[in-house]
Each structure stands twice: as C-alpha cells, then as structure tokens.
Coordinates of N, CA and C in Angstrom, one line a residue:
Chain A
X1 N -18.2 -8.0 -8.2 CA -18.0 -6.6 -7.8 C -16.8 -6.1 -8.5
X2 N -16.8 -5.2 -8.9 CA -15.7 -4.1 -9.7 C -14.9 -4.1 -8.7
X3 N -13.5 -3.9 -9.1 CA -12.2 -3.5 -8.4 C -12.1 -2.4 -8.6
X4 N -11.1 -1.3 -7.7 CA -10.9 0.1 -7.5 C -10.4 0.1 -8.6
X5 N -10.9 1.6 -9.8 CA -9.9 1.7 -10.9 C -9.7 2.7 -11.1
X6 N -8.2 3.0 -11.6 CA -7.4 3.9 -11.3 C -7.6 4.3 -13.4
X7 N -7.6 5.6 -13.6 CA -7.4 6.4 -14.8 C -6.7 7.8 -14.9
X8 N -6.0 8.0 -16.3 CA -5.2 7.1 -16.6 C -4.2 6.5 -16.2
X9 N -3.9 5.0 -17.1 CA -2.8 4.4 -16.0 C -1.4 4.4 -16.5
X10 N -1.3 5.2 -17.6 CA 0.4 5.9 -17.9 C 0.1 7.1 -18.3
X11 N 1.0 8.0 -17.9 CA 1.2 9.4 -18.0 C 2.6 10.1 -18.5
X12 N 2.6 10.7 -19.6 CA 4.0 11.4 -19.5 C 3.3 12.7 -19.5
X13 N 4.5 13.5 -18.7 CA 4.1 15.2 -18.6 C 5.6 15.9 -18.4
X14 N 5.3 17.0 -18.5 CA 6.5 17.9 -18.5 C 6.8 18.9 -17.7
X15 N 7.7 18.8 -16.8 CA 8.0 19.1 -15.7 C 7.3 21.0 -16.0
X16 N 6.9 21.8 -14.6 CA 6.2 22.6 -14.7 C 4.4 22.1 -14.9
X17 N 4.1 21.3 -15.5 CA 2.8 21.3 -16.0 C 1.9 20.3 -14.9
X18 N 0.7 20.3 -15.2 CA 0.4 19.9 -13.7 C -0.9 18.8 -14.8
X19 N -1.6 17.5 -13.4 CA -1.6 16.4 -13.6 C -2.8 16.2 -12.8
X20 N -3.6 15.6 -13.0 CA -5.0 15.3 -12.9 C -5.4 13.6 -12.7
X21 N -5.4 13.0 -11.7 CA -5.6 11.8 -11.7 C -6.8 11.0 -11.0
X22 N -7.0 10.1 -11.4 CA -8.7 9.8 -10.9 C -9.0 8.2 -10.5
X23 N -9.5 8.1 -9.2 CA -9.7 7.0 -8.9 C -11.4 6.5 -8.5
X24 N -11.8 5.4 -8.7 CA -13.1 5.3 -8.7 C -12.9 4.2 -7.3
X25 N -13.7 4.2 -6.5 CA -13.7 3.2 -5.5 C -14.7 1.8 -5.5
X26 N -14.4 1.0 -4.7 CA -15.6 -0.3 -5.2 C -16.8 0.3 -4.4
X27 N -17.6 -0.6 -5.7 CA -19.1 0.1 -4.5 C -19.1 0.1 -3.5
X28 N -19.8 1.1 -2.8 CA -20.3 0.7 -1.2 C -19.0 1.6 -0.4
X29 N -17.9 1.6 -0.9 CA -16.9 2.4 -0.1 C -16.4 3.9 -0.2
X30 N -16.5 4.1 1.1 CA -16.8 6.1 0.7 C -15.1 6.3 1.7
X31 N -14.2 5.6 2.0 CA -13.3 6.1 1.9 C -11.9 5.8 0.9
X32 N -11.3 6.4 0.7 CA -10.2 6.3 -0.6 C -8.8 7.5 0.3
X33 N -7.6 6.4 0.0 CA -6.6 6.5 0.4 C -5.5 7.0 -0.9
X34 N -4.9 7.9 -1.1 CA -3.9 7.6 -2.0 C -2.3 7.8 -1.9
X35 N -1.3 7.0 -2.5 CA -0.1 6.8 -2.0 C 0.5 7.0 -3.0
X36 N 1.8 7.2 -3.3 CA 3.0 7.9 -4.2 C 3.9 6.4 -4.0
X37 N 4.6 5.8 -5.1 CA 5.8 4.7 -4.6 C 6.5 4.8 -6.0
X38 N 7.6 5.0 -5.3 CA 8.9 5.4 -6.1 C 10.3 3.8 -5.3
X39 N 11.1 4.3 -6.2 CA 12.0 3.1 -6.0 C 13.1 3.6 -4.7
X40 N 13.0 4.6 -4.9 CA 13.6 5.2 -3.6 C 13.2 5.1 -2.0
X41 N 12.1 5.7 -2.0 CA 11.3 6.2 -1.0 C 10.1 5.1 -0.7
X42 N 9.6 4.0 -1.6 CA 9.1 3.2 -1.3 C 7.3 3.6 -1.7
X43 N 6.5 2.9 -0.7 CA 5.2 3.7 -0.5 C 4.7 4.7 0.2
X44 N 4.1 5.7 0.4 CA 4.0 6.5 0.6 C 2.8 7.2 1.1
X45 N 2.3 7.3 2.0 CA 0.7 8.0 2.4 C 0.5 9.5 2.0
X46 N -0.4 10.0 1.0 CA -0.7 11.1 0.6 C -1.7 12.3 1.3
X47 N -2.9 11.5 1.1 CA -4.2 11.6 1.8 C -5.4 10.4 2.1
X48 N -6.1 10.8 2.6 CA -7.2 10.1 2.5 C -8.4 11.1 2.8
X49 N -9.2 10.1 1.6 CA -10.9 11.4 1.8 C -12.1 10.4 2.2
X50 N -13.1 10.8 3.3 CA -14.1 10.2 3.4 C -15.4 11.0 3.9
X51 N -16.1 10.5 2.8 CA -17.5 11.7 2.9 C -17.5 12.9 2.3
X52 N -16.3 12.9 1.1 CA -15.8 14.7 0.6 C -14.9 15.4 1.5
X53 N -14.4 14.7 2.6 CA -13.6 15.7 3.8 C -12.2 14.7 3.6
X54 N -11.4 15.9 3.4 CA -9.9 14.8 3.9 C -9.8 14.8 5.6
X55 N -9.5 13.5 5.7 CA -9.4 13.1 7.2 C -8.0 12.8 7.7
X56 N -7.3 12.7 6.6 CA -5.8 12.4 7.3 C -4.6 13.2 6.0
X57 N -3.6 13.3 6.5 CA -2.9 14.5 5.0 C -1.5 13.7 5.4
X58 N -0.6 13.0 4.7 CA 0.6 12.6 4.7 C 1.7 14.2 4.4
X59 N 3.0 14.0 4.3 CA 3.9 15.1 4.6 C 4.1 15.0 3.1
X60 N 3.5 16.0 2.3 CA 3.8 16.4 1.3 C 3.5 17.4 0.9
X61 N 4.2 18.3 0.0 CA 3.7 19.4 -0.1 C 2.5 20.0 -0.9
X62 N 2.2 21.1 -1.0 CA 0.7 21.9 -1.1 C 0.1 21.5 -2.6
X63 N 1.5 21.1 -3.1 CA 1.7 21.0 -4.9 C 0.8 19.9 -4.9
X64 N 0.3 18.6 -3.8 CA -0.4 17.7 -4.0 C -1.9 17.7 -3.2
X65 N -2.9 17.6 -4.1 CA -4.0 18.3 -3.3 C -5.1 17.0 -4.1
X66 N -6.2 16.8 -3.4 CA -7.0 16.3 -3.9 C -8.5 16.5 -3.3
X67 N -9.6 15.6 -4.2 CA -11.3 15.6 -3.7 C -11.4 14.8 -3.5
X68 N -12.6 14.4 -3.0 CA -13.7 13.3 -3.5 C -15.1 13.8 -3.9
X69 N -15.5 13.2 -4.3 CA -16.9 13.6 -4.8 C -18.5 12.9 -4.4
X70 N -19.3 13.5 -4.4 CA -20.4 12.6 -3.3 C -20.7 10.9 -4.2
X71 N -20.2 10.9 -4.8 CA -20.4 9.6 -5.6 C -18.5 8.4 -5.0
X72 N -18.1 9.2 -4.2 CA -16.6 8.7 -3.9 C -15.9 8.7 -4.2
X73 N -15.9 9.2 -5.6 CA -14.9 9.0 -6.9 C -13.7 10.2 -6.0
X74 N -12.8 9.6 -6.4 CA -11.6 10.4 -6.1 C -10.5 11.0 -7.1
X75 N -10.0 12.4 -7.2 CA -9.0 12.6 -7.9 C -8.2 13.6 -7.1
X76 N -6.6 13.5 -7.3 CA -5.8 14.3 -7.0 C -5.2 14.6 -7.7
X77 N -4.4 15.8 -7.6 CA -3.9 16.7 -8.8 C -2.7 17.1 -8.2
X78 N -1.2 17.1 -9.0 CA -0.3 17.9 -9.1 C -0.2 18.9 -9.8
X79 N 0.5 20.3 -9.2 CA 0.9 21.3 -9.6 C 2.3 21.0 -9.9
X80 N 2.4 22.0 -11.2 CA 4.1 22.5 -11.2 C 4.8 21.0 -10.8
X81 N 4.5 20.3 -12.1 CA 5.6 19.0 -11.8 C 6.7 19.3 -11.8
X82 N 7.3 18.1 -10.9 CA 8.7 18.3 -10.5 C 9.3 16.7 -11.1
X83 N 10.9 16.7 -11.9 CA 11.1 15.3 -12.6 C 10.9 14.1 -10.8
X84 N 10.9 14.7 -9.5 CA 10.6 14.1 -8.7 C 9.7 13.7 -8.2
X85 N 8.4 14.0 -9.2 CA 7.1 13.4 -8.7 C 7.0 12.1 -9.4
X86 N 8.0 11.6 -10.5 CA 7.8 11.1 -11.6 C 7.6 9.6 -10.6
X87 N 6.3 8.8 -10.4 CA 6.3 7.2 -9.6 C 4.7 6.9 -10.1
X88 N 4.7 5.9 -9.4 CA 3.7 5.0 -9.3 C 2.9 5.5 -8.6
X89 N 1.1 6.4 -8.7 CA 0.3 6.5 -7.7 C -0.8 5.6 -8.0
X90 N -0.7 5.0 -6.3 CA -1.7 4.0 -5.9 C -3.2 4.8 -5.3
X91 N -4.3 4.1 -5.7 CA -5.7 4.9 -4.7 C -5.7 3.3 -3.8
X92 N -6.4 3.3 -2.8 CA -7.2 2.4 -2.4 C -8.5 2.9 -1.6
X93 N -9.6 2.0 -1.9 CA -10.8 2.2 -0.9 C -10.8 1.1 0.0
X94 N -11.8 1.5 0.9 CA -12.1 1.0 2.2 C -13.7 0.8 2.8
X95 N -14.1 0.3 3.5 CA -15.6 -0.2 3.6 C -15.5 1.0 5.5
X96 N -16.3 1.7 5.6 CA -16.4 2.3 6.7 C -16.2 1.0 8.3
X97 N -15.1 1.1 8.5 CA -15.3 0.1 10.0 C -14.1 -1.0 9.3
X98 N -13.5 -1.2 8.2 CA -13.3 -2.4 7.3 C -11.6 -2.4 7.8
X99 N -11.2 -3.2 8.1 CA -9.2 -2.9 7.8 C -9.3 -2.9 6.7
X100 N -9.2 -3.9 5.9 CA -8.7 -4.0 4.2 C -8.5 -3.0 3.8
X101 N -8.0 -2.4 3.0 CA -8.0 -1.5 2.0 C -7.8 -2.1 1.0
X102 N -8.6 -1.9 0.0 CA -8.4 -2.3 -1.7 C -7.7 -1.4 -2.6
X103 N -6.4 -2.1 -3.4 CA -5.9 -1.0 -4.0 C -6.1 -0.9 -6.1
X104 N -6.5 -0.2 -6.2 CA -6.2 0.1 -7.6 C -5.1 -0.4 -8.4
X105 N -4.8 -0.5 -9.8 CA -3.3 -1.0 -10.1 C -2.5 -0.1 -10.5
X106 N -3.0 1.4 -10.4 CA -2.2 2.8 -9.9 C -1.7 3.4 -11.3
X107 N -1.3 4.5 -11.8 CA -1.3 5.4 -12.6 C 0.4 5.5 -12.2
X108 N 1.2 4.9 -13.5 CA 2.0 5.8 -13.6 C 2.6 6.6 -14.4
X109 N 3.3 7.8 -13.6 CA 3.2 9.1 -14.1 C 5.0 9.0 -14.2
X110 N 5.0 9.7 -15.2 CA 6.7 10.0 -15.9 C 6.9 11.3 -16.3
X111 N 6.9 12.3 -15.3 CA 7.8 13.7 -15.4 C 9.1 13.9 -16.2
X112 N 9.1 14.5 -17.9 CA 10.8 14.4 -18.0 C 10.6 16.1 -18.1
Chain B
X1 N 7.4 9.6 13.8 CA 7.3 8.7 12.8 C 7.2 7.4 12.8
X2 N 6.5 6.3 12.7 CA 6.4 5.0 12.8 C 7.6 4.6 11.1
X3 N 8.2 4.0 11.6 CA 9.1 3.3 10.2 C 9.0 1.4 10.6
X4 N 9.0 0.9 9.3 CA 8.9 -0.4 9.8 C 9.9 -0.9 8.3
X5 N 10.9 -2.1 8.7 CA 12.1 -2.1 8.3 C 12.0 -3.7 8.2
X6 N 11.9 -3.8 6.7 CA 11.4 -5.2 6.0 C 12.8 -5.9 5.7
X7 N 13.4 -7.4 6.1 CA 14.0 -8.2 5.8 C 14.1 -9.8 5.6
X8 N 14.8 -10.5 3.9 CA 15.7 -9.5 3.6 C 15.3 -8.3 2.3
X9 N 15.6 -8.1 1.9 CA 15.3 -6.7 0.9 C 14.8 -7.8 -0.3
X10 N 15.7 -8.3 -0.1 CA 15.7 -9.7 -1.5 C 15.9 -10.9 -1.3
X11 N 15.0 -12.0 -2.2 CA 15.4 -13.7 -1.7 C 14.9 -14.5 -2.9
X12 N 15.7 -14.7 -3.3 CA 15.7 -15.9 -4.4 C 15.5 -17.3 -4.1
X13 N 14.9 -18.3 -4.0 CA 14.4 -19.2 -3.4 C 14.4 -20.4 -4.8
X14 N 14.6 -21.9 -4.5 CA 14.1 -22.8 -5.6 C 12.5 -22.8 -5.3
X15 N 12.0 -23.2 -6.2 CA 10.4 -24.0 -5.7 C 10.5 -25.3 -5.1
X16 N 9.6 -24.9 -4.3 CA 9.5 -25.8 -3.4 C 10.0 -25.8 -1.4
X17 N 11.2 -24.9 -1.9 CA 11.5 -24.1 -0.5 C 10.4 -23.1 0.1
X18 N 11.2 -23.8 1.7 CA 10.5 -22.3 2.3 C 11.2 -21.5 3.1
X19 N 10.7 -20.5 3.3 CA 11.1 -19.2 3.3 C 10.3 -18.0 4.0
X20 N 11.0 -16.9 5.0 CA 10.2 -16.2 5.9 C 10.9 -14.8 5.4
X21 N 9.8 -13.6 5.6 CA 9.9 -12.5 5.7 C 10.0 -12.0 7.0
X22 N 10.6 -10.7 7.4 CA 10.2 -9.9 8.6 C 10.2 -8.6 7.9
X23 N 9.1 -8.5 9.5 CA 8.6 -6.4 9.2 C 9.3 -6.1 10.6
X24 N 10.2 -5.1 10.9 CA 9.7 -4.6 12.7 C 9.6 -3.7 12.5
X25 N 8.9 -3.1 13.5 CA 8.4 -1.6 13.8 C 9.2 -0.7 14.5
X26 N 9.7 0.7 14.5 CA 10.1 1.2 15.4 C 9.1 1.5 16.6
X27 N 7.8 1.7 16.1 CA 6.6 1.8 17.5 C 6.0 1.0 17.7
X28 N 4.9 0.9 18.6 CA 3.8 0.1 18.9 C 3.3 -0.2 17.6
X29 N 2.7 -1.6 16.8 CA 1.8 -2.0 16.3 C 0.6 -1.9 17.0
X30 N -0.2 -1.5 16.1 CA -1.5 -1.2 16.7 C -2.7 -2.3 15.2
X31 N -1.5 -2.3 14.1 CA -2.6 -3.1 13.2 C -1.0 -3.3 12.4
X32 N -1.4 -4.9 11.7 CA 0.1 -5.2 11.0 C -0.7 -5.8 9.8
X33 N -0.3 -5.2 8.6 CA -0.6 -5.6 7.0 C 0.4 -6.5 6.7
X34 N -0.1 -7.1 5.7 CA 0.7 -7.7 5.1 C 0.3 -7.7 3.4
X35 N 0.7 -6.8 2.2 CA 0.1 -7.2 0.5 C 1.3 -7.7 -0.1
X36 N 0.8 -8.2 -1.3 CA 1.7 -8.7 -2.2 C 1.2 -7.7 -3.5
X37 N 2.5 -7.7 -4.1 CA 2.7 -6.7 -5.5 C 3.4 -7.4 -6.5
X38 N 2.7 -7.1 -7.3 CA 3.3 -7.3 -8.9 C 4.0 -6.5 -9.1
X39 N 5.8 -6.8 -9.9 CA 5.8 -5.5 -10.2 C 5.0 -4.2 -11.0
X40 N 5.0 -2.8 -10.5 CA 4.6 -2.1 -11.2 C 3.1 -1.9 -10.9
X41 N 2.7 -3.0 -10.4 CA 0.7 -3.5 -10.6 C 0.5 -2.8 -9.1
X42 N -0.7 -2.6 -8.5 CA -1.4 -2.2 -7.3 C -1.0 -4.1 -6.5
X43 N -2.0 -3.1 -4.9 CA -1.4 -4.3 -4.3 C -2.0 -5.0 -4.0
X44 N -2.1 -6.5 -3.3 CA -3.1 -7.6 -3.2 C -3.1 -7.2 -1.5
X45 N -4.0 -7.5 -1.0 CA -4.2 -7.8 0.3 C -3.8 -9.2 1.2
X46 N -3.4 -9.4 1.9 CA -3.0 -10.9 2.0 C -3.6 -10.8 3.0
X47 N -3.5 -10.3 4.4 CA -3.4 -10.8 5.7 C -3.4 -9.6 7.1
X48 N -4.3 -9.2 7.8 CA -4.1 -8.3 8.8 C -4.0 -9.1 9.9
X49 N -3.4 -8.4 11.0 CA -2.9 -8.8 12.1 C -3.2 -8.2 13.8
X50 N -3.5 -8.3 14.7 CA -4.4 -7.5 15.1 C -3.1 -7.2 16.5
X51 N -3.8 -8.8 17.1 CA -3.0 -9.0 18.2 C -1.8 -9.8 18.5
X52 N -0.7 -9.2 19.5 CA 0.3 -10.4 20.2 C -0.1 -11.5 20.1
X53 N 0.7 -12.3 19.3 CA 0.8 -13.5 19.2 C -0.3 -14.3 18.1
X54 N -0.8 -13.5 17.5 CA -1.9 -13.8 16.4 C -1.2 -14.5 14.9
X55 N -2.1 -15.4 14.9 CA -1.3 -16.3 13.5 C -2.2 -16.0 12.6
X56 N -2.5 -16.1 11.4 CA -3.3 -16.4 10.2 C -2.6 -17.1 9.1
X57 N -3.4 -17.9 8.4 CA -2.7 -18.7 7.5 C -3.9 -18.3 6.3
X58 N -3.3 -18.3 4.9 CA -4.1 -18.2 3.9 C -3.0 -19.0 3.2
X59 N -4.0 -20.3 2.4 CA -3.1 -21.5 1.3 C -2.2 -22.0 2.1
X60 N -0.6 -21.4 1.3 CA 0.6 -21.5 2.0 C 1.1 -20.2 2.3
X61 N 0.8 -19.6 3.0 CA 1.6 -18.4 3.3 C 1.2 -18.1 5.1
X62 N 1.9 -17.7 5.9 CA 1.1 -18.0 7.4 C 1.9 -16.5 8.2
X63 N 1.2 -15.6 8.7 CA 2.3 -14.4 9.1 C 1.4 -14.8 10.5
X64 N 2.6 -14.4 11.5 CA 2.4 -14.2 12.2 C 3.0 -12.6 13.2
X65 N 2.3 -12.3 14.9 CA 2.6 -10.9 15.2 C 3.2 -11.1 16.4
X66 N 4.1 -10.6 16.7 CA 5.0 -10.9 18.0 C 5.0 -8.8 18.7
X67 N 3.9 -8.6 19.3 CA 3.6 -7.6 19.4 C 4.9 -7.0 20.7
X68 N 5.8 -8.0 21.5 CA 6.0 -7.6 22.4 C 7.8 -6.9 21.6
X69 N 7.9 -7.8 20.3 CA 9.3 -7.0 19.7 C 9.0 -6.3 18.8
X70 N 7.9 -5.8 18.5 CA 7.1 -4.9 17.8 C 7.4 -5.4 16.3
X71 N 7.0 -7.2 16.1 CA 7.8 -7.4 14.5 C 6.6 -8.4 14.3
X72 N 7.1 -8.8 13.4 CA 6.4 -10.0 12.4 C 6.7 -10.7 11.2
X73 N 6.6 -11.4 11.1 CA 7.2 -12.3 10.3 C 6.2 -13.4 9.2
X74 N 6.1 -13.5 7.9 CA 5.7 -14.3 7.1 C 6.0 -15.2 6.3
X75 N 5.7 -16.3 6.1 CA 6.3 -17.6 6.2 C 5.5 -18.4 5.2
X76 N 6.6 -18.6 3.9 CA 5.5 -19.3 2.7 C 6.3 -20.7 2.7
X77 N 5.6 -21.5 2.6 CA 5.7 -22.9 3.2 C 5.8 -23.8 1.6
X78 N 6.9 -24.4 1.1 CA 7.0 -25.0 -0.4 C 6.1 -24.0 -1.7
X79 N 7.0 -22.8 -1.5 CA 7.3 -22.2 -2.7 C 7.2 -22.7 -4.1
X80 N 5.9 -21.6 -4.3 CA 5.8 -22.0 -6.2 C 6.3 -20.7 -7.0
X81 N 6.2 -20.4 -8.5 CA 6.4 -19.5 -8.6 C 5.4 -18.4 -8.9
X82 N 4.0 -19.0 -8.4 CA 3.1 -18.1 -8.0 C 3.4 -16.9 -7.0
X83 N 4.0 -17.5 -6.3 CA 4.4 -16.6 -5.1 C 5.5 -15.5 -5.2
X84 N 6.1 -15.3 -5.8 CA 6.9 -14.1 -6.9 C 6.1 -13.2 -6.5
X85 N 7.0 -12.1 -6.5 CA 6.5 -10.6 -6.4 C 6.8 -10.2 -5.0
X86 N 6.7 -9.2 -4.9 CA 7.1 -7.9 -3.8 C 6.0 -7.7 -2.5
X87 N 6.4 -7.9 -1.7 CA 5.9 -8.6 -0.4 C 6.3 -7.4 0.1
X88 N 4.7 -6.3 0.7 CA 4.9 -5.4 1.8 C 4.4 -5.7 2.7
X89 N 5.0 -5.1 4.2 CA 3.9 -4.7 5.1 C 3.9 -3.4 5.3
X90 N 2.7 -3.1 6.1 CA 2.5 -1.9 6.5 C 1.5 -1.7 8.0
X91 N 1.5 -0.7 8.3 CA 0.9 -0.3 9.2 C 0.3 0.8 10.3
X92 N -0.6 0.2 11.4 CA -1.4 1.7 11.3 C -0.5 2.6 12.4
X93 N -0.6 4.1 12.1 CA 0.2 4.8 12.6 C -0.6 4.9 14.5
X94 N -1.5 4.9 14.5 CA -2.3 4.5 15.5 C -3.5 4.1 15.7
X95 N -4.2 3.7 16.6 CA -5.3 3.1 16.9 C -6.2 3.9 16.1
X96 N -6.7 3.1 15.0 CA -7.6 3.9 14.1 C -7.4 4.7 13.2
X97 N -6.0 4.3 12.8 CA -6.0 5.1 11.5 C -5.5 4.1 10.5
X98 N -6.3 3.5 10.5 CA -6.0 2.0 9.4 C -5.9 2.6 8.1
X99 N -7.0 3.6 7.9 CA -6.4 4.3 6.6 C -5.2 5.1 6.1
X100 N -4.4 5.1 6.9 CA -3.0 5.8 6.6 C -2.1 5.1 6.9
X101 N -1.8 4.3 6.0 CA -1.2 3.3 6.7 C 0.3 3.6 6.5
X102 N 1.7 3.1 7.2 CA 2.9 3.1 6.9 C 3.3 1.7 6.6
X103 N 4.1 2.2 5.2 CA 5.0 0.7 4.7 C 6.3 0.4 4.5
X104 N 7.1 -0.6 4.9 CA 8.0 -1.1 4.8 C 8.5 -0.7 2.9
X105 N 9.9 -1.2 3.3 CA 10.1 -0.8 1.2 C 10.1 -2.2 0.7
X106 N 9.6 -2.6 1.0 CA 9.5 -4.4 0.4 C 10.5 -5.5 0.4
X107 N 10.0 -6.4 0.4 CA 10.9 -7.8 0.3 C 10.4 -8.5 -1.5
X108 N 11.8 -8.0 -2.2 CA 11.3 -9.0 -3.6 C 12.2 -10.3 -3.8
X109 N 11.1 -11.2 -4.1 CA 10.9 -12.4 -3.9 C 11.0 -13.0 -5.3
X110 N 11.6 -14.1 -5.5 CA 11.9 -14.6 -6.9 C 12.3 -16.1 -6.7
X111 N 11.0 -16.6 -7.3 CA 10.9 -18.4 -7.2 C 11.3 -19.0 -7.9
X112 N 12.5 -19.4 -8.3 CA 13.0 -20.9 -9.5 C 12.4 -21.8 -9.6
X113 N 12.0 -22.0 -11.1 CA 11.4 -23.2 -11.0 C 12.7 -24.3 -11.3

C-alpha cells in the first residue's frame, strides 16, 4: 500500500506570494490532518478535513485555508507569505475510527 | 490549551545504553502518541497509549502511561544507532479528537557507535 504523499517537497517563494500544497492520503482514508513544524514552535495542528468538511481548525490565521476533495486528496494554500511561514508542512491520514495517523514526509517551504 | 513538555530536549547515548524519554501533560490524557522523526523527514508512528498504567513494547523500545501524573515515559532498552532521531509525543486534545493532535517539541536522540 502507498504511503501519504506530500507534493511538492521543497519550495522557495517570496514573501507576499502565496503557495499551494498537496497531499494525497493512503487508500481507504478520507480523513487528513495537516501541521506546520518550525524549530521554534515545534509541531503544530492546522486543520483537519473529512468527507470535504473541515472538522477541526488549529489557531492560525485566515492566510492558511485548505480542501479536500471527494477523492481525499488534500491541499492547503497560503496567502500573502510571511518570511514566518517559512517550516516544514506535514499532512497525515487516518482510517475512520483508526488512532494512527500516517504522516507524509512533508513539504518544505522557504519564504525569503 | 493542552501543552505537553518533553524531557530531556537532548541525549546523546553510547550504543548499547539505555535510556528513557518523558512527555507530561498539563491536562488529562485522553490518548498518548508516541513518533519517531528523521531529521527534516515526516513522522513514524511508534506506539499509542490509551489507559492508566498501559505498557506497549515494540523491538526495543517500551512506553509506558501513568495517567494519574498525567505523563509517560519511553524507554529504549540497548541502544543502536538505528534509534537516532527525534522522538515526539503528542496528544488528543479530548476524547475524540485523535485527529488534532498536540505535540511535545521533541527529544533528539543521538547513538554512538
């Protein structure tokens, strides 16, 4: 079985410009979790989407917004980068009922 | 806010030693993770934890949940340098929200051979 995969997995962008990131989940799992980890602040809960509905929204601002799509695929987008978005985003999926979460090996993005 | 406060930050270890992590919670555990990270890479899954006093062992690595000090602790038993990398936990904010999970800032780990 496929592992959750995350595209693309380095990014440079330029602060103001905004960022598009995409995670696919392993079969069978329709929910997807995604997290922010910086060296600072650590890991970080964003959102999570299940069924196309976000079910849970971590404390970040509006600038970070995401889908899913009826195939589960997931993407989230920043607006108007900031050099403080510049980390490590992680997706993971999940099996309905499942603890594990499976994580992707995450996209990272470098704001200068 | 649930925060959970991983020690020590860092632990350099020979091979062959062993060696324990801790997570504690400032709230109730209601679900306790445990992944392992490469630097830089996504994270491995190691080990969930449900209830008070719940052990699980996978190879050599064995966590166990002391739900009444709201902590836990992970415990790798003769250290290879397989075992290298960045040791989180995390956990659920409440009953059923396994998918949002909150995490510790890690314990990095570094095995001599």
């Amino acid at each position: 079985k496929a592992g959750v995969t995350q595209t693309p997995r380095y990014l440079i962008k330029t602060r103001g410009q905004q960022v598009t990131l995409s995670c696919s989940p392993i079969s069978g799992h329709r929910s997807v979790s995604w997290y922010q980890q910086t060296p600072g602040q650590g890991l970080q809960f964003l959102f999570e989407y299940f069924s196309e509905t976000q079910r849970n929204k971590g404390n970040f601002p509006g600038r970070f917004s995401g889908r899913q799509f009826s195939n589960s695929r997931s993407e989230m987008n920043v607006s108007t980068l900031e050099l403080g978005d510049s980390a490590l985003y992680l997706c993971a999926s999940s099996r309905q009922g499942a603890y594990e979460q499976y994580f992707g090996p995450g996209t990272r993005l470098t704001v200068t | 806010s649930q925060e959970l406060e991983q020690s020590p930050q860092s632990l350099i270890v020979q091979e062959g030693k062993n060696l324990t992590i801790n997570c504690t919670s400032s709230k109730t555990l209601y679900g306790l993770y445990w992944y392992k990270q490469k630097y830089g890479e996504g994270l491995i899954f190691l080990m969930m934890l449900q209830k008070g006093g719940e052990e699980k062992s996978h190879e050599k690595i064995t966590a166990k949940l002391d739900e009444k000090k709201q902590q836990s602790s992970l415990h790798i038993t003769a250290s290879q340098p397989s075992h290298a990398g960045i040791y989180l936990c995390g956990a659920d904010g409440y009953r059923g929200s396994n998918y949002k999970l909150t995490f510790g800032k890690g314990t990095l780990l570094t095995v001599n051979p």
